[in-house]
Coordinates of C-alpha atoms and ligand atoms in Angstrom, one line a residue:
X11 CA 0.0 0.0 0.0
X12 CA 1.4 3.2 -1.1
X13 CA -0.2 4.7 2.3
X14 CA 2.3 3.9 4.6
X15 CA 5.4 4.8 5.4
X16 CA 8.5 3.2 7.4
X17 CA 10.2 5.0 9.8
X18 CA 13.2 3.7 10.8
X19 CA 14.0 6.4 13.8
X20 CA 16.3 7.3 16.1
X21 CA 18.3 9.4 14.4
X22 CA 18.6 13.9 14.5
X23 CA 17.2 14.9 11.5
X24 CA 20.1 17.5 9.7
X25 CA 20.0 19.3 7.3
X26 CA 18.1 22.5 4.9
X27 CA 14.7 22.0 3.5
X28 CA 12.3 24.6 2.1
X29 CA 8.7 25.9 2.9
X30 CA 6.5 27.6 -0.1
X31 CA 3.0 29.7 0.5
X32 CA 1.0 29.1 3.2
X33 CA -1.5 26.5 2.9
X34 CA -4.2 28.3 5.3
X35 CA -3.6 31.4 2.7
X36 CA -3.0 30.1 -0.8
X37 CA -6.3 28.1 -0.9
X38 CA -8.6 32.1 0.3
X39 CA -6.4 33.7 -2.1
X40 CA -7.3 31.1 -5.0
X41 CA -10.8 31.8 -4.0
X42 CA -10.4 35.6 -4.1
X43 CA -9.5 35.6 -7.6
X44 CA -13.4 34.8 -8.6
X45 CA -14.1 38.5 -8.1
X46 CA -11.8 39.7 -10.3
X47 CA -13.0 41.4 -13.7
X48 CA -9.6 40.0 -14.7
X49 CA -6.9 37.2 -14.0
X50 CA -5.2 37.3 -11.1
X51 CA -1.6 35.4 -10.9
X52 CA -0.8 33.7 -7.6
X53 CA 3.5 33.0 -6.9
X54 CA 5.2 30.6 -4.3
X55 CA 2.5 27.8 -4.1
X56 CA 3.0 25.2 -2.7
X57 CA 2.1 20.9 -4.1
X58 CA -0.5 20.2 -1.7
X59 CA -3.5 18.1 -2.1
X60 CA -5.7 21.1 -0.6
X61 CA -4.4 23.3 -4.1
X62 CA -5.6 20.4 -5.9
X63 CA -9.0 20.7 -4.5
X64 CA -9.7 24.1 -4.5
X65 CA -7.9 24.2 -8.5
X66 CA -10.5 21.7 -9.3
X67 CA -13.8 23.9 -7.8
X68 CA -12.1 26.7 -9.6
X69 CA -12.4 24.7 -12.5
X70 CA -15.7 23.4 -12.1
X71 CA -17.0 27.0 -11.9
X72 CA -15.4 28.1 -15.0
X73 CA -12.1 29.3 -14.0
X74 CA -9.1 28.9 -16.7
X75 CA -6.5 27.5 -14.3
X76 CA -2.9 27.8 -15.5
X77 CA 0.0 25.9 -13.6
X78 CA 3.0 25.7 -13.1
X79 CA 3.9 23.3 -9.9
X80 CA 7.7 23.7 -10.2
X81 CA 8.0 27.2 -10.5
X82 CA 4.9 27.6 -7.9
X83 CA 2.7 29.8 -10.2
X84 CA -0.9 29.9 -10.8
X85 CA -2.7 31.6 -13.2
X86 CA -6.3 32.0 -12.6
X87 CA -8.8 33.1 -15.3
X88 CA -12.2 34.1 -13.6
X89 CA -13.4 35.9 -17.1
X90 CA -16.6 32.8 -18.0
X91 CA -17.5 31.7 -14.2
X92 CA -20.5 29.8 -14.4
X93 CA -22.6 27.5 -12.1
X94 CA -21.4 24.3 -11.8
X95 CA -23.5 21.2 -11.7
X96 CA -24.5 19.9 -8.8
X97 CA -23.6 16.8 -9.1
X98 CA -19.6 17.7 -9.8
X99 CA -19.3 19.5 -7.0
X100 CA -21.0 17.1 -4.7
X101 CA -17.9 14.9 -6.0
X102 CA -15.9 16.7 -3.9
X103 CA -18.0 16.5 -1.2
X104 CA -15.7 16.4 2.0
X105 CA -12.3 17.1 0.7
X106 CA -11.9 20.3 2.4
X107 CA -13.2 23.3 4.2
X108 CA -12.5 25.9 1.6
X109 CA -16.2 25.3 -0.9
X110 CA -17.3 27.2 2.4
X111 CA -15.5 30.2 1.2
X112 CA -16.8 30.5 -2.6
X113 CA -20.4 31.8 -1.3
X114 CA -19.6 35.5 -1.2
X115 CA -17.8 35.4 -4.6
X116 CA -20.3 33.4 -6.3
X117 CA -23.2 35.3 -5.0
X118 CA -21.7 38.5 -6.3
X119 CA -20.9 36.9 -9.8
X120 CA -23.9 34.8 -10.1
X121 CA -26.5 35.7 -7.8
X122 CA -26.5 31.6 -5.9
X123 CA -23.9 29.3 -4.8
X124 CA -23.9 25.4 -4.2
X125 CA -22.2 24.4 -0.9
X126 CA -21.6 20.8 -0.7
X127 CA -20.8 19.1 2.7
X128 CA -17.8 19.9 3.9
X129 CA -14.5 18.4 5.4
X130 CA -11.1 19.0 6.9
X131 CA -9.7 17.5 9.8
X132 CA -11.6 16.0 12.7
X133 CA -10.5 18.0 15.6
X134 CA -14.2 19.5 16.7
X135 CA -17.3 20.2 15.7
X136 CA -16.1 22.7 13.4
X137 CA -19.5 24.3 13.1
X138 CA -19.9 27.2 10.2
X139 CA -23.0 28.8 11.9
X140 CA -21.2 31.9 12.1
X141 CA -20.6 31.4 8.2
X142 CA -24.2 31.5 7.8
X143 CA -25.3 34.1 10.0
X144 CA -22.9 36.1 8.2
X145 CA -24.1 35.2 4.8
X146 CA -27.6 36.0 6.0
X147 CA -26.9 39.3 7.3
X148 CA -25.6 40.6 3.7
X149 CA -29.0 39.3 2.5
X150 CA -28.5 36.2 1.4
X151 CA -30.8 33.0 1.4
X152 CA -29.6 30.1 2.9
X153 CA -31.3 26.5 2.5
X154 CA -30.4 24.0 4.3
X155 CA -30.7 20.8 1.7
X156 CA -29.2 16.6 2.5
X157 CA -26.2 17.5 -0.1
X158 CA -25.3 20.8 0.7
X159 CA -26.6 24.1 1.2
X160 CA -28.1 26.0 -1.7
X161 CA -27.4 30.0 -1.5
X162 CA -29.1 32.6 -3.4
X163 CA -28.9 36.6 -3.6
X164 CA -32.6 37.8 -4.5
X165 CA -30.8 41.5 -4.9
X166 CA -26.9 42.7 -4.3
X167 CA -25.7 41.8 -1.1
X168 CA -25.9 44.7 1.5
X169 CA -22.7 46.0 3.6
X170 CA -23.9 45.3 7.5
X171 CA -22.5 45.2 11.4
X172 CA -21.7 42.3 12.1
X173 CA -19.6 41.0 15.8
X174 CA -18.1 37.2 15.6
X175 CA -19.0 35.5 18.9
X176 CA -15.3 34.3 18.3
X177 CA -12.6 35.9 16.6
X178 CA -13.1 32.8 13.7
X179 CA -10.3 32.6 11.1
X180 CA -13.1 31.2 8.3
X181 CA -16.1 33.3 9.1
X182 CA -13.5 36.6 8.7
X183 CA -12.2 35.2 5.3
X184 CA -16.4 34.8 4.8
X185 CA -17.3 38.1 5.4
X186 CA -13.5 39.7 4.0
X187 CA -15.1 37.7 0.7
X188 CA -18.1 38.9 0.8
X189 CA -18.0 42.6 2.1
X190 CA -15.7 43.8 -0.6
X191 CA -18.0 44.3 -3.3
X192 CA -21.0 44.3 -1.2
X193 CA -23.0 47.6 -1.8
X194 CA -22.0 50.0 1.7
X195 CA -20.0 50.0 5.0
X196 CA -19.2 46.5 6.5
X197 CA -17.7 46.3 10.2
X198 CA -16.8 44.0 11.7
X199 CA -15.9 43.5 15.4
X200 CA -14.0 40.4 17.2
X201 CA -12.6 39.4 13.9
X202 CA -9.2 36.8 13.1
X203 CA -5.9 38.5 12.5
X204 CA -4.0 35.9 11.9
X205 CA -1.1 37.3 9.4
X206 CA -3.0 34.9 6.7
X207 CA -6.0 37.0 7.1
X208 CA -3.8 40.0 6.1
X209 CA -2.3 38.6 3.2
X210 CA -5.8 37.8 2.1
X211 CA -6.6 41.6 2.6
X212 CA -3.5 42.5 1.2
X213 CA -4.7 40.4 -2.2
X214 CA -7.9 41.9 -2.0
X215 CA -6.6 45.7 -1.5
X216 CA -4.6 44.8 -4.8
X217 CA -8.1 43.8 -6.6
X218 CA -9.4 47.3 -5.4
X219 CA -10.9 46.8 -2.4
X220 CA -11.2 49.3 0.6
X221 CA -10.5 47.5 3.6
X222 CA -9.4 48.9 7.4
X223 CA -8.0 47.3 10.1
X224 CA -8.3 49.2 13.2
X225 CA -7.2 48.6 16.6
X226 CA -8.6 45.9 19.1
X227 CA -10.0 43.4 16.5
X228 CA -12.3 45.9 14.4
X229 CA -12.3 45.2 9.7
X230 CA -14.2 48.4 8.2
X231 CA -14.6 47.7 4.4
X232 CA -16.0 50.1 2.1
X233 CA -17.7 48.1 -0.6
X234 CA -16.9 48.6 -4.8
X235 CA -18.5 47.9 -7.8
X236 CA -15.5 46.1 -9.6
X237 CA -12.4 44.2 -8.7
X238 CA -9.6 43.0 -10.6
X239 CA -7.4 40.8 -10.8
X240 CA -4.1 40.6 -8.6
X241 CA -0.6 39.4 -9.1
X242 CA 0.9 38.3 -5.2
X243 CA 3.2 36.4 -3.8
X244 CA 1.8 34.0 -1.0
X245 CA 3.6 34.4 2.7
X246 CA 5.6 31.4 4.1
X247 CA 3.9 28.5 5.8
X248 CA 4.5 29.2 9.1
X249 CA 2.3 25.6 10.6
X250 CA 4.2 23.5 8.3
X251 CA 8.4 25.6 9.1
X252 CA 6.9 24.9 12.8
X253 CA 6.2 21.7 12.3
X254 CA 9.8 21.0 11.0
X255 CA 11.8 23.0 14.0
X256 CA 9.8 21.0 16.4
X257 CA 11.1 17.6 14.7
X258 CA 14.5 19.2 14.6
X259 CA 13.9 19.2 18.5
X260 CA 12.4 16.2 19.1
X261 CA 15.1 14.4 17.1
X262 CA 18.1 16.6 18.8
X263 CA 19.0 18.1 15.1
X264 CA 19.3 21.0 13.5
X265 CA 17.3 22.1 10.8
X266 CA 17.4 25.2 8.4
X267 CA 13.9 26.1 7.0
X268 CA 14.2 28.2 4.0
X269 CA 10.8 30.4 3.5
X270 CA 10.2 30.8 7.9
X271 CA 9.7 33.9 8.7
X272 CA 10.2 35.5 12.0
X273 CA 7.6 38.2 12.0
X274 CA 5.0 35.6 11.8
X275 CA 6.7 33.2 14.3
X276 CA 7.5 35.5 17.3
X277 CA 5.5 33.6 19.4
X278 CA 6.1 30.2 18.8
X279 CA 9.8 31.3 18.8
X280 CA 9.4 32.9 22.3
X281 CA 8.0 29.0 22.8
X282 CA 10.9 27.2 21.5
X283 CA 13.2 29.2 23.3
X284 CA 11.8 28.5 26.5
X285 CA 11.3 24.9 26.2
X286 CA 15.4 24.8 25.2
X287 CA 15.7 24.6 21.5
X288 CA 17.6 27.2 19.9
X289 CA 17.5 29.2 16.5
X290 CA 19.2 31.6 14.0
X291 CA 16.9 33.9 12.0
X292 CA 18.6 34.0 8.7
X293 CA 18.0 36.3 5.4
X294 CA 16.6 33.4 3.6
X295 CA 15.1 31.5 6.9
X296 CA 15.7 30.0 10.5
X297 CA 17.8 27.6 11.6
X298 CA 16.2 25.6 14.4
X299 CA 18.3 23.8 16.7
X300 CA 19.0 21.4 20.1
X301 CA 22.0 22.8 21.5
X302 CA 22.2 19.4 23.3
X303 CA 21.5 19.4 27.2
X304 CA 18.0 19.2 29.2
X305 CA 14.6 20.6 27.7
X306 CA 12.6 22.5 30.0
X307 CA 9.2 22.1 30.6
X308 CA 6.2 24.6 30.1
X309 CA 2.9 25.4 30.2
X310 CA 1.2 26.6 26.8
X311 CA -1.9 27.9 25.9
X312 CA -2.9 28.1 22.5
X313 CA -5.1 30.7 21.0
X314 CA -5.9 32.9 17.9
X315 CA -3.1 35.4 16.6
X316 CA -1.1 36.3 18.3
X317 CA -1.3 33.7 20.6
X318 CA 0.4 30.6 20.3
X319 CA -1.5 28.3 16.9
X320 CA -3.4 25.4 18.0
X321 CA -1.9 24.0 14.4
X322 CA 1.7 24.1 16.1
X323 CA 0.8 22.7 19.4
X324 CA 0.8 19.0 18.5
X325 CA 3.9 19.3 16.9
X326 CA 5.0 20.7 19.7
X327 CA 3.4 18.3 22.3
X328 CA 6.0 15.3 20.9
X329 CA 9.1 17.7 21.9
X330 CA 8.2 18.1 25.3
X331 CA 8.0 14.1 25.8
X332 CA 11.5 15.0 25.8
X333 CA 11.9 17.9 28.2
X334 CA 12.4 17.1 31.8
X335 CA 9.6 17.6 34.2
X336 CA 5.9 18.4 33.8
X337 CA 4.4 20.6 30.8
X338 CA 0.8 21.8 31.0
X339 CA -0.9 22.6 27.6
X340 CA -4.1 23.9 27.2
X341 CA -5.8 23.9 23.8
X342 CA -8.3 26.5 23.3
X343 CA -9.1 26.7 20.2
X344 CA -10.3 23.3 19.6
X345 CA -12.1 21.2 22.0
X346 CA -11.0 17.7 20.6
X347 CA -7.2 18.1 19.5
X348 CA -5.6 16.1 21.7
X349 CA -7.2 12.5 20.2
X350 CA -3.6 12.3 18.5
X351 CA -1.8 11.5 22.2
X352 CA -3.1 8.4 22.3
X353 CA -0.5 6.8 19.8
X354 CA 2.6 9.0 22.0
X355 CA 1.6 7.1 24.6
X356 CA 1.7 3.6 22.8
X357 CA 4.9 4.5 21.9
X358 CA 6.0 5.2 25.8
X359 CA 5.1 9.1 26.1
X360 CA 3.8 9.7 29.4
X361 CA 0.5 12.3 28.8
X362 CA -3.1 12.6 30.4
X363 CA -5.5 14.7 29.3
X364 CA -8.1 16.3 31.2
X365 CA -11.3 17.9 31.0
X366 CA -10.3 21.3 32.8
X367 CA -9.0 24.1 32.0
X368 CA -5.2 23.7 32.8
X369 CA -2.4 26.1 33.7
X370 CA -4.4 29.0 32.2
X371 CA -7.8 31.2 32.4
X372 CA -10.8 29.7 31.7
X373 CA -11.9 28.8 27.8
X374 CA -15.0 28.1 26.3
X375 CA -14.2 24.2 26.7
X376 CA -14.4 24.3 30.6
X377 CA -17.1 22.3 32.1
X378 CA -18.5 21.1 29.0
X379 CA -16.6 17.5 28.9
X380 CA -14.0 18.0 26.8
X381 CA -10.5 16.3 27.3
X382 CA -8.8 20.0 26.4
X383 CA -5.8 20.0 28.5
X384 CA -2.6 17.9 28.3
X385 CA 0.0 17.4 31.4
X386 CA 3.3 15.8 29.7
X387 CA 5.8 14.4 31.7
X388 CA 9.3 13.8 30.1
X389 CA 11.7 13.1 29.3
X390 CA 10.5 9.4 28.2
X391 CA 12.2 7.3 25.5
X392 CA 9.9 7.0 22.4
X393 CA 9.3 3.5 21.1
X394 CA 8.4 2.4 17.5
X395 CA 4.9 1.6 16.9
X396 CA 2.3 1.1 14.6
X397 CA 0.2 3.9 13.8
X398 CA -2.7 5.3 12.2
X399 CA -3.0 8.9 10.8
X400 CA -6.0 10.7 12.5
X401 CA -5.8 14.2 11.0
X402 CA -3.4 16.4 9.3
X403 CA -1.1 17.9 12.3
X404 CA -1.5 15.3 14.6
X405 CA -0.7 13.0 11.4
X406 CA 2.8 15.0 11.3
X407 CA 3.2 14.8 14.7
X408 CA 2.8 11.2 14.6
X409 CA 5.9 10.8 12.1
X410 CA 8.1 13.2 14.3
X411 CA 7.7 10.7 17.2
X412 CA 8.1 8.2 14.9
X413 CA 11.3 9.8 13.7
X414 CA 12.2 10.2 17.8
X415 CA 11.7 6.3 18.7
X416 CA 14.1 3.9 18.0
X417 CA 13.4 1.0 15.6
X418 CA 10.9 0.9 12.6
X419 CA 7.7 2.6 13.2
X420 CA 4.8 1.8 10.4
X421 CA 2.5 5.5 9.7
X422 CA -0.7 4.3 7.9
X423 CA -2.7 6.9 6.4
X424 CA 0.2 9.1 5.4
X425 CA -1.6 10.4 2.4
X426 CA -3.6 12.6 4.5
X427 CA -0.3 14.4 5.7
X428 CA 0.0 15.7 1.7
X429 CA -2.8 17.5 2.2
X430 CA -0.6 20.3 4.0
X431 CA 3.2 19.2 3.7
X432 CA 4.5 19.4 -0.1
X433 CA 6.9 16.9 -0.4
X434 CA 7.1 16.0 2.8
X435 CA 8.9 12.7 2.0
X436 CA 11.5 13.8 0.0
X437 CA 12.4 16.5 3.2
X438 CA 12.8 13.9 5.3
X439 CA 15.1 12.1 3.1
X440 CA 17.1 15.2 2.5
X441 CA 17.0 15.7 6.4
X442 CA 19.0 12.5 6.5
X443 CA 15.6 10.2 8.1
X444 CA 15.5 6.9 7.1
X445 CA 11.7 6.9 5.5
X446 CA 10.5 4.0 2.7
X447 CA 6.6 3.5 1.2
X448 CA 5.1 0.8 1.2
Ligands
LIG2 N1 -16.3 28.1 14.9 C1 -17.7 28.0 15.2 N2 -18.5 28.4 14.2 C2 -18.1 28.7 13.0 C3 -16.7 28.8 12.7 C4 -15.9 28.4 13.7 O1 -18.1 27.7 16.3 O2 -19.0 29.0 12.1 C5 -15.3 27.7 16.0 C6 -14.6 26.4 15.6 O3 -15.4 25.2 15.9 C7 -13.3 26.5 16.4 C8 -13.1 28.0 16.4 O4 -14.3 28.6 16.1 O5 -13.6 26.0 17.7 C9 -12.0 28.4 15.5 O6 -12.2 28.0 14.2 P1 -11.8 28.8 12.9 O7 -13.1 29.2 12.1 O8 -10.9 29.9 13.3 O9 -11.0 27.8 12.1 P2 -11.1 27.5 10.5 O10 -11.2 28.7 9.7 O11 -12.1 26.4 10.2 C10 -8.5 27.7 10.1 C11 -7.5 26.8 9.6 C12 -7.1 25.7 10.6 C13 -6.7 26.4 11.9 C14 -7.8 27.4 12.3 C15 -7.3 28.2 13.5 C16 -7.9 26.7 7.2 C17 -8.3 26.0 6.0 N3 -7.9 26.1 8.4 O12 -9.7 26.8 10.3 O13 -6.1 24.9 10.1 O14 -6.5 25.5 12.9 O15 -8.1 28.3 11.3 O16 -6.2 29.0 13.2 O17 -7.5 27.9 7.1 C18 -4.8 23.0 9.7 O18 -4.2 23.7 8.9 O19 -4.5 21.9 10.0 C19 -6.0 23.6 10.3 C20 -6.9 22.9 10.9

């Protein structure tokens, strides 16, 4: 089976390897360019699965795609959109979150949208009421059908107030979509600032939009009649260079990840420093390191920007198996991320998880039966094991233990992991880890 991977580990991964556009961005942006008047050229994207999937809805709705998956270029020709049959888009019924996204564009260009169910990792619920509420508040119908949900836009889509309940990354991409070229003032308060978001405003201000950010968590946009196309080059992945300087710890290496960029890392840097694992920003990247020695334990609470990601915690969580004493982490953002610790501990990690809220101030998670809190206790020798990809970051975090455990582990499922690591296979062989398929 071409699904699983060998992992013969034990050894410090060394080396350079290089991260392209953000997966979390690239996918919005590709969206964005549907409410351009003209094509809109995309730079520095990445090979991952989700690209794929998002190319293809492009496609289904009448967007020329142009590719170029060497050089990282896109090409996006929104000139003909059309509505795409049902039935093709319910074929790619729960491969991702992003169809979520298209509603605003497509209700602008075409007056309805087809949304079919969605995907994306399991990690929670993962609602998209606020979506909808959103959409609603512009105007929009929204009908509730077994395949999907059917949108339509009896008249232009007004400009409104709206205040997220949560600062939600999605629902502000929603409303960033569908405000721009909505007729009026949009505001809205307690919105996502995560430095994807302002890429994806960046793009948009390029199109022609009129977009504010003011201070504690307030987007004004002033709505226009046209946009064009853009021509943008995506920010670094900073989930996936995390994900790679928390294997360079877990292993004891050193790793240099070309594309990480500090402004966006600050606070998982702050992190890594603390727990005992060194770096070097460079002109072209950052050089994570174990300087050898005794990790220190910490306690971690994730949250939204510019808090510490939920998307680099479980990375993070297979590091401090190593570091000596007790860690506390409590995830916020998610209530069910921590389903992944139960393979660490097969392989002789030392973790419980609890249902209260941990080393922190209260979240939205307390009292309501969620294991949402992690104590680690290190440092314990990893073993190899045989192991099942649940989702995508707690799929990577899987093969960095397995990487940390001596002897050959098996990772089944690994094809879930190319959903958000390009390549990821051939990194590790570069980094010097001793990987085979099936
Ligand atoms: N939420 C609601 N209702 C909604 C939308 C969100 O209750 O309508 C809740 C969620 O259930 C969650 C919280 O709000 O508890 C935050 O969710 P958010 O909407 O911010 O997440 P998302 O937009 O669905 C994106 C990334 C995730 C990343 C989160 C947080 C993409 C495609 N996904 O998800 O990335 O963890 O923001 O930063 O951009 C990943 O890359 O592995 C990944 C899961």
């Amino acid at each position: 089976m071409n699904d699983v991977l060998y992992v013969n580990g034990g050894t410090p991964l060394h080396g350079e390897i290089t991260v392209r556009g953000a997966k979390n961005f690239v996918s919005k942006a590709m969206v964005a360019s549907v409410l351009g008047e003209t094509p809109s050229v995309l730079s520095n994207v990445p090979q991952i699965r989700d690209v794929g999937v998002v190319s293809g809805l492009l496609a289904l709705h009448g967007v020329g795609i142009e590719a170029d998956p060497v050089a990282g270029v896109l090409r996006m020709d929104p000139t003909d959109v059309e509505s795409a049959h049902v039935a093709d888009i319910d074929a790619h019924a729960g491969a991702s979150r992003i169809p979520i996204l298209f509603c605003g564009p497509l209700l602008h260009r075409l007056g309805e949208a087809f949304i079919p169910d969605l995907g994306g990792c399991r990690i929670g619920d993962r609602p998209i009421d606020f979506h909808l509420e959103i959409l609603r508040q512009f105007g929009a119908t929204v009908e509730k059908l077994s395949s999907g949900i059917q949108l339509t836009a009896p008249r232009r889509l007004q400009g409104t107030k709206i205040a997220l309940p949560y600062p939600s990354v999605g629902a502000t991409e929603q409303l960033l979509l569908t405000a721009v070229r909505a007729e009026g003032i949009t505001e809205l308060s307690n919105a996502a600032i995560e430095p994807e978001i302002m890429d994806l405003i960046a793009v948009l201000q390029k199109m022609g939009a009129i977009i504010s950010v003011d201070t504690d968590r307030v987007i004004r946009i002033e709505g226009v009649d046209r946009l064009v196309g853009y021509r943008h080059r995506a920010l670094g992945d900073r989930i996936e260079a995390a994900s790679w300087a928390s294997a360079a710890l877990a292993t004891g290496g050193d790793v240099v990840v070309k594309g990480a960029t500090q402004p966006e890392m600050m606070t998982f840097l702050n992190t890594f420093r603390k727990v005992g694992g060194q770096f070097d920003v460079r002109e072209d990247g950052i050089r994570f390191f174990h300087p050898g020695g005794d990790l220190s334990p910490i306690v971690l609470e994730t949250d939204v920007h510019p808090g510490f990601m939920t998307d680099w915690q479980q990375p993070l969580v297979v590091a401090l198996t190593q570091a000596k004493g007790l860690s506390i982490v409590h995830e916020t953002v998610y209530e069910n991320r921590f389903g992944f610790t139960d393979a660490l501990r097969g392989m002789g990690a030392t973790i419980g998880v609890y249902k209260e809220c941990l080393g922190g101030s209260p979240c939205r998670f307390g009292q309501r039966n969620f294991h949402h809190s992690a104590v680690v206790s290190g440092p314990t020798p990893l073993e190899a094991a045989d192991i099942e990809v649940p989702d995508l970051r707690g799929g990577f975090s899987h093969l960095i233990a397995a990487l940390a455990a001596k002897g050959t582990s098996t990772v089944r499922g690994i094809g879930l992991i190319d959903r958000g690591y390009e390549h990821f296979q051939d990194k590790l062989v570069a980094l010097g880890a001793d990987v085979s398929r099936a």
